[in-house]
PDB file of C-alpha atoms in Angstrom:
ATOM      1  CA  MET S   1      -0.362  -0.012  -0.031  1.00  0.00           C
ATOM      2  CA  LYS S   2       1.386   3.481  -1.409  1.00  0.00           C
ATOM      3  CA  THR S   3       1.929   5.965   1.669  1.00  0.00           C
ATOM      4  CA  LYS S   4       1.118   9.734   0.443  1.00  0.00           C
ATOM      5  CA  GLU S   5       2.552  12.256   2.318  1.00  0.00           C
ATOM      6  CA  THR S   6       0.299  15.502   3.185  1.00  0.00           C
ATOM      7  CA  PHE S   7       2.432  19.370   3.735  1.00  0.00           C
ATOM      8  CA  LEU S   8       1.449  22.036   5.440  1.00  0.00           C
ATOM      9  CA  SER S   9       3.250  25.363   5.426  1.00  0.00           C
ATOM     10  CA  ALA S  10       3.820  27.038   8.509  1.00  0.00           C
ATOM     11  CA  CYS S  11       0.922  28.873   8.377  1.00  0.00           C
ATOM     12  CA  ALA S  12      -1.896  26.187   8.253  1.00  0.00           C
ATOM     13  CA  VAL S  13       0.354  24.534  11.204  1.00  0.00           C
ATOM     14  CA  ALA S  14      -0.287  27.040  13.589  1.00  0.00           C
ATOM     15  CA  ALA S  15      -4.106  27.406  12.471  1.00  0.00           C
ATOM     16  CA  VAL S  16      -4.378  23.300  13.497  1.00  0.00           C
ATOM     17  CA  LEU S  17      -2.197  22.820  16.605  1.00  0.00           C
ATOM     18  CA  ALA S  18      -4.112  27.465  17.757  1.00  0.00           C
ATOM     19  CA  GLY S  19      -7.558  24.913  17.229  1.00  0.00           C
ATOM     20  CA  THR S  20      -8.015  28.579  15.281  1.00  0.00           C
ATOM     21  CA  ALA S  21      -8.230  29.865  11.126  1.00  0.00           C
ATOM     22  CA  ALA S  22      -7.164  33.175  12.085  1.00  0.00           C
ATOM     23  CA  CYS S  23      -3.730  33.774  10.008  1.00  0.00           C
ATOM     24  CA  THR S  24      -3.266  34.882   7.091  1.00  0.00           C
ATOM     25  CA  SER S  25      -1.014  34.097   3.266  1.00  0.00           C
ATOM     26  CA  ASP S  26       0.709  36.170   1.848  1.00  0.00           C
ATOM     27  CA  GLY S  27       1.049  33.981  -1.485  1.00  0.00           C
ATOM     28  CA  ASP S  28      -2.302  33.928  -3.552  1.00  0.00           C
ATOM     29  CA  GLY S  29      -4.773  35.167  -1.291  1.00  0.00           C
ATOM     30  CA  PRO S  30      -6.680  38.606  -1.379  1.00  0.00           C
ATOM     31  CA  THR S  31      -3.622  40.119   0.154  1.00  0.00           C
ATOM     32  CA  ALA S  32      -0.951  39.933  -1.721  1.00  0.00           C
ATOM     33  CA  LYS S  33      -3.351  40.493  -5.564  1.00  0.00           C
ATOM     34  CA  ALA S  34      -4.278  43.893  -3.669  1.00  0.00           C
ATOM     35  CA  LYS S  35      -0.247  44.576  -3.376  1.00  0.00           C
ATOM     36  CA  ALA S  36       0.491  43.048  -7.117  1.00  0.00           C
ATOM     37  CA  THR S  37      -2.390  45.719  -8.203  1.00  0.00           C
ATOM     38  CA  ALA S  38      -1.314  48.152  -6.464  1.00  0.00           C
ATOM     39  CA  THR S  39       2.292  48.333  -7.840  1.00  0.00           C
ATOM     40  CA  ALA S  40       1.174  47.780 -11.503  1.00  0.00           C
ATOM     41  CA  LYS S  41      -0.615  50.753 -10.936  1.00  0.00           C
ATOM     42  CA  ALA S  42       2.253  52.547 -10.028  1.00  0.00           C
ATOM     43  CA  THR S  43       4.542  51.236 -11.944  1.00  0.00           C
ATOM     44  CA  ALA S  44       1.883  52.152 -14.891  1.00  0.00           C
ATOM     45  CA  ASP S  45       1.666  56.333 -13.184  1.00  0.00           C
ATOM     46  CA  THR S  46       5.527  56.341 -13.521  1.00  0.00           C
ATOM     47  CA  THR S  47       5.728  55.587 -17.049  1.00  0.00           C
ATOM     48  CA  CYS S  48       5.018  58.475 -20.074  1.00  0.00           C
ATOM     49  CA  GLU S  49       5.952  57.758 -23.263  1.00  0.00           C
ATOM     50  CA  ASP S  50       4.609  60.893 -26.220  1.00  0.00           C
ATOM     51  CA  GLY S  51       5.831  63.339 -24.091  1.00  0.00           C
ATOM     52  CA  THR S  52       7.738  67.192 -25.077  1.00  0.00           C
ATOM     53  CA  TYR S  53      11.592  67.675 -24.535  1.00  0.00           C
ATOM     54  CA  ALA S  54      12.696  70.632 -23.747  1.00  0.00           C
ATOM     55  CA  TRP S  55      16.447  72.137 -24.469  1.00  0.00           C
ATOM     56  CA  PHE S  56      19.147  74.083 -23.077  1.00  0.00           C
ATOM     57  CA  ASN S  57      22.247  74.950 -22.433  1.00  0.00           C
ATOM     58  CA  VAL S  58      23.155  72.580 -25.360  1.00  0.00           C
ATOM     59  CA  ASP S  59      27.503  72.768 -25.518  1.00  0.00           C
ATOM     60  CA  GLU S  60      29.034  71.656 -29.076  1.00  0.00           C
ATOM     61  CA  ARG S  61      32.626  71.583 -28.751  1.00  0.00           C
ATOM     62  CA  ASP S  62      36.134  69.581 -30.283  1.00  0.00           C
ATOM     63  CA  VAL S  63      37.760  67.750 -27.378  1.00  0.00           C
ATOM     64  CA  LEU S  64      41.619  66.805 -27.494  1.00  0.00           C
ATOM     65  CA  THR S  65      40.389  62.606 -26.962  1.00  0.00           C
ATOM     66  CA  GLY S  66      44.356  61.806 -27.730  1.00  0.00           C
ATOM     67  CA  VAL S  67      47.576  63.032 -28.723  1.00  0.00           C
ATOM     68  CA  ALA S  68      51.686  62.319 -28.926  1.00  0.00           C
ATOM     69  CA  GLU S  69      54.293  62.995 -28.576  1.00  0.00           C
ATOM     70  CA  LYS S  70      56.438  65.175 -30.903  1.00  0.00           C
ATOM     71  CA  GLU S  71      58.763  63.175 -33.329  1.00  0.00           C
ATOM     72  CA  GLU S  72      61.494  63.623 -35.533  1.00  0.00           C
ATOM     73  CA  ILE S  73      61.339  62.906 -38.897  1.00  0.00           C
ATOM     74  CA  GLY S  74      64.153  62.940 -41.536  1.00  0.00           C
ATOM     75  CA  GLY S  75      64.019  64.232 -45.447  1.00  0.00           C
ATOM     76  CA  LYS S  76      62.654  60.992 -46.149  1.00  0.00           C
ATOM     77  CA  GLY S  77      59.769  60.625 -44.509  1.00  0.00           C
ATOM     78  CA  ALA S  78      58.763  57.743 -42.202  1.00  0.00           C
ATOM     79  CA  ARG S  79      56.347  55.464 -40.270  1.00  0.00           C
ATOM     80  CA  LEU S  80      55.374  57.658 -37.269  1.00  0.00           C
ATOM     81  CA  THR S  81      55.912  55.482 -34.643  1.00  0.00           C
ATOM     82  CA  HIS S  82      54.505  57.301 -31.322  1.00  0.00           C
ATOM     83  CA  LYS S  83      51.302  55.933 -28.946  1.00  0.00           C
ATOM     84  CA  LEU S  84      48.704  58.638 -28.727  1.00  0.00           C
ATOM     85  CA  THR S  85      48.449  59.375 -24.795  1.00  0.00           C
ATOM     86  CA  PRO S  86      44.453  58.951 -24.125  1.00  0.00           C
ATOM     87  CA  LEU S  87      42.855  62.839 -22.472  1.00  0.00           C
ATOM     88  CA  HIS S  88      39.824  62.043 -22.933  1.00  0.00           C
ATOM     89  CA  THR S  89      37.649  59.327 -23.695  1.00  0.00           C
ATOM     90  CA  PRO S  90      33.891  60.415 -24.608  1.00  0.00           C
ATOM     91  CA  ARG S  91      31.222  58.463 -23.577  1.00  0.00           C
ATOM     92  CA  THR S  92      27.393  58.186 -24.059  1.00  0.00           C
ATOM     93  CA  ALA S  93      24.715  59.056 -21.086  1.00  0.00           C
ATOM     94  CA  VAL S  94      21.622  60.050 -19.787  1.00  0.00           C
ATOM     95  CA  ALA S  95      21.491  61.331 -15.934  1.00  0.00           C
ATOM     96  CA  PHE S  96      17.975  62.273 -14.762  1.00  0.00           C
ATOM     97  CA  GLU S  97      18.370  64.377 -11.910  1.00  0.00           C
ATOM     98  CA  LYS S  98      14.429  65.291 -11.014  1.00  0.00           C
ATOM     99  CA  GLY S  99      11.185  64.223 -11.671  1.00  0.00           C
ATOM    100  CA  SER S 100       8.760  61.146 -10.032  1.00  0.00           C
ATOM    101  CA  ARG S 101       8.283  58.856 -13.745  1.00  0.00           C
ATOM    102  CA  ALA S 102      11.540  56.077 -14.776  1.00  0.00           C
ATOM    103  CA  GLY S 103      13.279  58.437 -18.017  1.00  0.00           C
ATOM    104  CA  ASP S 104      13.849  56.729 -20.965  1.00  0.00           C
ATOM    105  CA  ALA S 105      17.937  57.703 -21.767  1.00  0.00           C
ATOM    106  CA  LYS S 106      17.237  55.747 -25.609  1.00  0.00           C
ATOM    107  CA  ALA S 107      14.009  58.959 -26.050  1.00  0.00           C
ATOM    108  CA  ALA S 108      16.126  61.458 -24.883  1.00  0.00           C
ATOM    109  CA  LEU S 109      19.474  60.869 -26.931  1.00  0.00           C
ATOM    110  CA  ARG S 110      16.533  60.440 -29.974  1.00  0.00           C
ATOM    111  CA  SER S 111      15.238  63.647 -29.261  1.00  0.00           C
ATOM    112  CA  LEU S 112      19.060  65.186 -28.948  1.00  0.00           C
ATOM    113  CA  ALA S 113      20.005  63.744 -32.550  1.00  0.00           C
ATOM    114  CA  VAL S 114      17.406  65.537 -33.621  1.00  0.00           C
ATOM    115  CA  LEU S 115      17.890  69.073 -31.993  1.00  0.00           C
ATOM    116  CA  ILE S 116      21.437  69.182 -33.669  1.00  0.00           C
ATOM    117  CA  GLY S 117      20.587  67.875 -36.949  1.00  0.00           C
ATOM    118  CA  GLU S 118      21.845  64.143 -36.787  1.00  0.00           C
ATOM    119  CA  ALA S 119      18.240  63.191 -37.491  1.00  0.00           C
ATOM    120  CA  ASN S 120      14.789  63.931 -38.668  1.00  0.00           C
ATOM    121  CA  ALA S 121      11.891  64.554 -36.140  1.00  0.00           C
ATOM    122  CA  ASP S 122       9.528  62.479 -38.548  1.00  0.00           C
ATOM    123  CA  ASP S 123      13.160  59.082 -38.625  1.00  0.00           C
ATOM    124  CA  ASP S 124      12.802  56.219 -37.270  1.00  0.00           C
ATOM    125  CA  GLY S 125      15.553  54.881 -38.009  1.00  0.00           C
ATOM    126  CA  VAL S 126      18.100  57.588 -36.176  1.00  0.00           C
ATOM    127  CA  SER S 127      21.504  56.742 -35.552  1.00  0.00           C
ATOM    128  CA  SER S 128      21.807  53.596 -33.060  1.00  0.00           C
ATOM    129  CA  GLU S 129      25.090  54.355 -32.168  1.00  0.00           C
ATOM    130  CA  PHE S 130      24.259  57.573 -31.196  1.00  0.00           C
ATOM    131  CA  THR S 131      21.707  56.523 -28.802  1.00  0.00           C
ATOM    132  CA  ASN S 132      23.872  53.315 -27.211  1.00  0.00           C
ATOM    133  CA  VAL S 133      24.216  54.206 -23.992  1.00  0.00           C
ATOM    134  CA  HIS S 134      26.824  50.847 -24.778  1.00  0.00           C
ATOM    135  CA  ARG S 135      28.752  52.806 -27.467  1.00  0.00           C
ATOM    136  CA  SER S 136      33.084  52.214 -27.426  1.00  0.00           C
ATOM    137  CA  ALA S 137      35.007  54.749 -27.289  1.00  0.00           C
ATOM    138  CA  PRO S 138      37.163  55.418 -30.618  1.00  0.00           C
ATOM    139  CA  ASP S 139      39.979  54.042 -30.435  1.00  0.00           C
ATOM    140  CA  LEU S 140      43.026  55.362 -30.693  1.00  0.00           C
ATOM    141  CA  ASP S 141      45.568  52.942 -31.546  1.00  0.00           C
ATOM    142  CA  GLU S 142      43.943  51.992 -34.757  1.00  0.00           C
ATOM    143  CA  GLY S 143      45.937  52.301 -37.956  1.00  0.00           C
ATOM    144  CA  SER S 144      49.642  53.338 -39.092  1.00  0.00           C
ATOM    145  CA  THR S 145      50.718  56.436 -40.736  1.00  0.00           C
ATOM    146  CA  THR S 146      53.205  57.647 -42.986  1.00  0.00           C
ATOM    147  CA  ILE S 147      55.129  60.729 -43.495  1.00  0.00           C
ATOM    148  CA  ASP S 148      56.465  61.794 -46.696  1.00  0.00           C
ATOM    149  CA  GLY S 149      59.021  64.375 -46.029  1.00  0.00           C
ATOM    150  CA  ALA S 150      60.757  66.137 -42.612  1.00  0.00           C
ATOM    151  CA  GLY S 151      59.941  67.701 -40.185  1.00  0.00           C
ATOM    152  CA  THR S 152      58.374  67.783 -35.863  1.00  0.00           C
ATOM    153  CA  ILE S 153      55.178  66.130 -36.356  1.00  0.00           C
ATOM    154  CA  VAL S 154      52.238  65.113 -33.649  1.00  0.00           C
ATOM    155  CA  GLN S 155      49.629  63.371 -34.106  1.00  0.00           C
ATOM    156  CA  TYR S 156      46.491  64.104 -32.873  1.00  0.00           C
ATOM    157  CA  ALA S 157      42.935  62.307 -31.898  1.00  0.00           C
ATOM    158  CA  TRP S 158      39.541  64.585 -30.764  1.00  0.00           C
ATOM    159  CA  VAL S 159      36.187  64.192 -31.340  1.00  0.00           C
ATOM    160  CA  LYS S 160      33.005  66.521 -31.252  1.00  0.00           C
ATOM    161  CA  GLN S 161      31.238  66.524 -27.940  1.00  0.00           C
ATOM    162  CA  VAL S 162      27.816  67.509 -27.114  1.00  0.00           C
ATOM    163  CA  THR S 163      26.078  68.443 -23.819  1.00  0.00           C
ATOM    164  CA  ALA S 164      22.936  69.317 -23.116  1.00  0.00           C
ATOM    165  CA  ASP S 165      20.390  69.748 -19.775  1.00  0.00           C
ATOM    166  CA  PHE S 166      15.972  68.510 -20.576  1.00  0.00           C
ATOM    167  CA  ARG S 167      12.772  68.908 -19.453  1.00  0.00           C
ATOM    168  CA  TYR S 168      10.707  65.854 -20.277  1.00  0.00           C
ATOM    169  CA  THR S 169       6.344  66.673 -19.813  1.00  0.00           C
ATOM    170  CA  CYS S 170       4.404  64.728 -20.873  1.00  0.00           C
ATOM    171  CA  GLY S 171       1.040  64.536 -18.946  1.00  0.00           C
ATOM    172  CA  ASP S 172      -0.143  65.897 -15.918  1.00  0.00           C
ATOM    173  CA  GLY S 173       2.285  64.001 -13.627  1.00  0.00           C
ATOM    174  CA  GLU S 174       5.869  65.869 -12.150  1.00  0.00           C
ATOM    175  CA  PRO S 175       8.316  66.907 -15.818  1.00  0.00           C
ATOM    176  CA  VAL S 176      11.693  64.851 -15.420  1.00  0.00           C
ATOM    177  CA  THR S 177      14.783  66.887 -16.023  1.00  0.00           C
ATOM    178  CA  GLY S 178      18.456  66.115 -15.955  1.00  0.00           C
ATOM    179  CA  ARG S 179      21.507  65.532 -18.755  1.00  0.00           C
ATOM    180  CA  ALA S 180      22.210  64.074 -21.854  1.00  0.00           C
ATOM    181  CA  THR S 181      25.742  63.992 -23.664  1.00  0.00           C
ATOM    182  CA  GLY S 182      27.131  61.935 -26.432  1.00  0.00           C
ATOM    183  CA  TRP S 183      29.504  62.638 -29.985  1.00  0.00           C
ATOM    184  CA  VAL S 184      28.279  62.992 -33.171  1.00  0.00           C
ATOM    185  CA  ILE S 185      32.686  62.833 -34.996  1.00  0.00           C
ATOM    186  CA  ASP S 186      35.609  61.666 -34.143  1.00  0.00           C
ATOM    187  CA  GLY S 187      38.762  62.198 -36.011  1.00  0.00           C
ATOM    188  CA  SER S 188      42.723  62.534 -36.211  1.00  0.00           C
ATOM    189  CA  GLY S 189      44.886  64.691 -37.993  1.00  0.00           C
ATOM    190  CA  LEU S 190      49.173  66.002 -37.647  1.00  0.00           C
ATOM    191  CA  LEU S 191      50.794  68.958 -38.038  1.00  0.00           C
ATOM    192  CA  GLU S 192      53.926  69.846 -37.668  1.00  0.00           C
ATOM    193  CA  CYS S 193      55.529  72.195 -34.767  1.00  0.00           C
ATOM    194  CA  SER S 194      57.227  74.018 -36.619  1.00  0.00           C
ATOM    195  CA  THR S 195      54.386  75.903 -39.246  1.00  0.00           C
ATOM    196  CA  PRO S 196      51.742  77.788 -37.734  1.00  0.00           C
ATOM    197  CA  ILE S 197      48.030  76.035 -38.084  1.00  0.00           C
ATOM    198  CA  GLU S 198      46.028  78.024 -40.317  1.00  0.00           C
ATOM    199  CA  ASN S 199      42.727  79.387 -39.503  1.00  0.00           C
ATOM    200  CA  VAL S 200      42.869  78.298 -35.942  1.00  0.00           C
ATOM    201  CA  LYS S 201      40.374  79.001 -33.088  1.00  0.00           C
ATOM    202  CA  GLU S 202      41.629  79.080 -29.452  1.00  0.00           C
ATOM    203  CA  GLY S 203      40.422  75.780 -27.866  1.00  0.00           C
ATOM    204  CA  ALA S 204      40.489  73.944 -30.907  1.00  0.00           C
ATOM    205  CA  PRO S 205      42.093  70.523 -30.489  1.00  0.00           C
ATOM    206  CA  ALA S 206      44.842  71.273 -33.345  1.00  0.00           C
ATOM    207  CA  LEU S 207      46.119  73.940 -31.116  1.00  0.00           C
ATOM    208  CA  ALA S 208      45.802  72.236 -28.402  1.00  0.00           C
ATOM    209  CA  ALA S 209      47.941  69.312 -29.425  1.00  0.00           C
ATOM    210  CA  ALA S 210      50.768  71.715 -30.419  1.00  0.00           C
ATOM    211  CA  ARG S 211      50.680  73.054 -26.920  1.00  0.00           C
ATOM    212  CA  LEU S 212      51.351  69.889 -25.322  1.00  0.00           C
ATOM    213  CA  SER S 213      52.702  68.156 -27.258  1.00  0.00           C
ATOM    214  CA  CYS S 214      54.766  71.150 -29.172  1.00  0.00           C
ATOM    215  CA  GLY S 215      55.745  73.101 -25.892  1.00  0.00           C
ATOM    216  CA  PRO S 216      53.942  76.594 -25.648  1.00  0.00           C
ATOM    217  CA  ASP S 217      56.581  78.872 -28.679  1.00  0.00           C
ATOM    218  CA  ALA S 218      56.076  76.578 -30.893  1.00  0.00           C
ATOM    219  CA  PRO S 219      55.348  78.405 -33.797  1.00  0.00           C
ATOM    220  CA  ALA S 220      51.845  75.490 -34.522  1.00  0.00           C
ATOM    221  CA  ALA S 221      51.070  76.628 -30.541  1.00  0.00           C
ATOM    222  CA  LYS S 222      49.749  80.449 -31.376  1.00  0.00           C
ATOM    223  CA  THR S 223      46.801  81.746 -33.495  1.00  0.00           C
TER     224      THR S 223
END
């Protein structure tokens, strides 16, 4: 004959021993269902799509991300061997600073992309890289460069960085505020320390690279 074992919950055992059924459960009873309903409602209340982004303090600038030490090249030319030293690592991120609703980083970055002309408002295929918070920084060691003539050469790399504050309004809830940052262009360049850089502006990556590697008194380091 087979024996069937019956297992009672701790609550049921306590009720049997006490001779009463006055015990509540954290399982599927009315209390648990009420809690689940309240949680679902709270989650629904913290999300709101199709709201409006207002942007301010928008800053777009070219930022030096890496520079190599100056390298003396002879008259026949040569391949540059000095590696770039990282100076700034560009990133894609959104920080939500205030508001009761959950923030959508990708939606915020997409709105910023439209604002700066990187995407059209009616284009769902906005650059996935600009909205990707896991985007990798440019590789400073990629490739090699060969110089044909003589000179004191400096290699450098840069990105166009975009930073802006925003206010997101949707429905009747409290507005969400925050800051978004990303980058739209990465580039590289060469300069010769004894040659002034034409049409250079203060803050330009080439000028910063010249001042760091050539020295502040080099012709390339002066505007």
